[in-house]
Amino acid sequence: MKKPTAAKRITGRKLQQLRKELFEREPLCRPCYRLGRVVVATMRDHILALEEGGQDVEANVQPICAECHDEKSKAERARGVQRAWAGYREG
């Protein structure tokens, strides 16, 4: 569930332009590159998820491949479930 205070996402043409600029600057998946793998990035990913307090600014984005994005999103969803259950138990 999205927090009411989560940052507003950039969408539309502005998002497409930011994606284009990001991939021109850094075409490879950053997490894969750190592991010595050469994989083309296909997604603009928020390093710290908006739902977890991240902002939709260039300092908080990275180029990422679909496989890394899926793995990262799965971990973020698990943390979200833990936060939801913690709130349920406290309430």
Short mmCIF file of C-alpha atoms in Angstrom, two decimals:
data_model
loop_
_atom_site.label_atom_id
_atom_site.label_comp_id
_atom_site.label_asym_id
_atom_site.label_seq_id
_atom_site.Cartn_x
_atom_site.Cartn_y
_atom_site.Cartn_z
CA MET A 1 0.00 0.00 0.00
CA LYS A 2 1.31 3.45 -0.92
CA LYS A 3 1.96 5.79 1.99
CA PRO A 4 -0.09 9.01 1.86
CA THR A 5 3.20 10.92 2.10
CA ALA A 6 4.88 9.08 -0.80
CA ALA A 7 6.47 11.40 -3.37
CA LYS A 8 4.48 12.09 -6.52
CA ARG A 9 5.75 10.14 -9.52
CA ILE A 10 6.92 11.87 -12.67
CA THR A 11 4.85 10.62 -15.61
CA GLY A 12 4.18 11.21 -19.29
CA ARG A 13 6.52 13.00 -21.66
CA LYS A 14 8.72 14.30 -18.87
CA LEU A 15 9.32 10.72 -17.65
CA GLN A 16 10.10 9.53 -21.19
CA GLN A 17 12.64 12.36 -21.60
CA LEU A 18 14.27 11.54 -18.24
CA ARG A 19 14.48 7.84 -19.20
CA LYS A 20 16.10 8.74 -22.53
CA GLU A 21 18.65 11.01 -20.85
CA LEU A 22 19.45 8.40 -18.18
CA PHE A 23 20.03 5.60 -20.71
CA GLU A 24 22.17 7.90 -22.88
CA ARG A 25 24.37 8.70 -19.85
CA GLU A 26 24.42 5.21 -18.38
CA PRO A 27 23.15 2.47 -20.72
CA LEU A 28 24.06 -0.51 -18.52
CA CYS A 29 22.25 -1.94 -15.51
CA ARG A 30 24.04 -0.47 -12.51
CA PRO A 31 23.57 -3.46 -10.13
CA CYS A 32 24.76 -5.91 -12.82
CA TYR A 33 27.72 -3.69 -13.68
CA ARG A 34 28.78 -3.66 -10.02
CA LEU A 35 28.89 -7.48 -10.22
CA GLY A 36 30.99 -7.43 -13.39
CA ARG A 37 28.11 -8.25 -15.74
CA VAL A 38 27.33 -6.25 -18.87
CA VAL A 39 23.53 -6.01 -19.21
CA VAL A 40 21.59 -3.27 -20.99
CA ALA A 41 19.30 -1.30 -18.70
CA THR A 42 15.63 -1.12 -19.67
CA MET A 43 14.11 0.62 -16.64
CA ARG A 44 14.49 3.83 -14.66
CA ASP A 45 14.47 2.63 -11.06
CA HIS A 46 14.15 4.56 -7.81
CA ILE A 47 17.10 3.55 -5.62
CA LEU A 48 15.01 4.26 -2.52
CA ALA A 49 11.40 3.46 -3.40
CA LEU A 50 8.94 6.37 -3.29
CA GLU A 51 6.79 4.34 -0.89
CA GLU A 52 9.79 4.09 1.43
CA GLY A 53 10.52 7.81 1.47
CA GLY A 54 12.55 8.23 -1.72
CA GLN A 55 12.09 11.20 -4.01
CA ASP A 56 11.54 11.23 -7.77
CA VAL A 57 14.80 13.10 -8.44
CA GLU A 58 17.85 12.20 -10.51
CA ALA A 59 19.99 11.52 -7.43
CA ASN A 60 17.55 8.72 -6.51
CA VAL A 61 17.34 6.92 -9.85
CA GLN A 62 19.45 4.28 -11.52
CA PRO A 63 19.35 2.37 -14.80
CA ILE A 64 18.38 -1.23 -14.16
CA CYS A 65 17.52 -4.37 -16.13
CA ALA A 66 14.18 -6.17 -15.81
CA GLU A 67 15.67 -9.08 -13.82
CA CYS A 68 17.26 -6.80 -11.21
CA HIS A 69 14.10 -4.67 -11.10
CA ASP A 70 11.93 -7.73 -10.43
CA GLU A 71 14.24 -8.90 -7.63
CA LYS A 72 14.37 -5.42 -6.06
CA SER A 73 10.58 -4.95 -6.35
CA LYS A 74 9.98 -8.31 -4.66
CA ALA A 75 12.12 -7.24 -1.69
CA GLU A 76 10.32 -3.86 -1.53
CA ARG A 77 6.91 -5.59 -1.52
CA ALA A 78 8.05 -7.88 1.30
CA ARG A 79 9.13 -4.87 3.35
CA GLY A 80 5.78 -3.22 2.62
CA VAL A 81 3.91 -6.27 3.90
CA GLN A 82 6.05 -6.26 7.05
CA ARG A 83 5.27 -2.56 7.60
CA ALA A 84 1.55 -3.18 7.08
CA TRP A 85 1.48 -6.09 9.52
CA ALA A 86 3.48 -4.10 12.08
CA GLY A 87 0.88 -1.33 11.87
CA TYR A 88 -1.94 -3.83 12.17
CA ARG A 89 -0.44 -5.41 15.29
CA GLU A 90 0.25 -2.02 16.87
CA GLY A 91 -3.24 -0.67 16.06
#
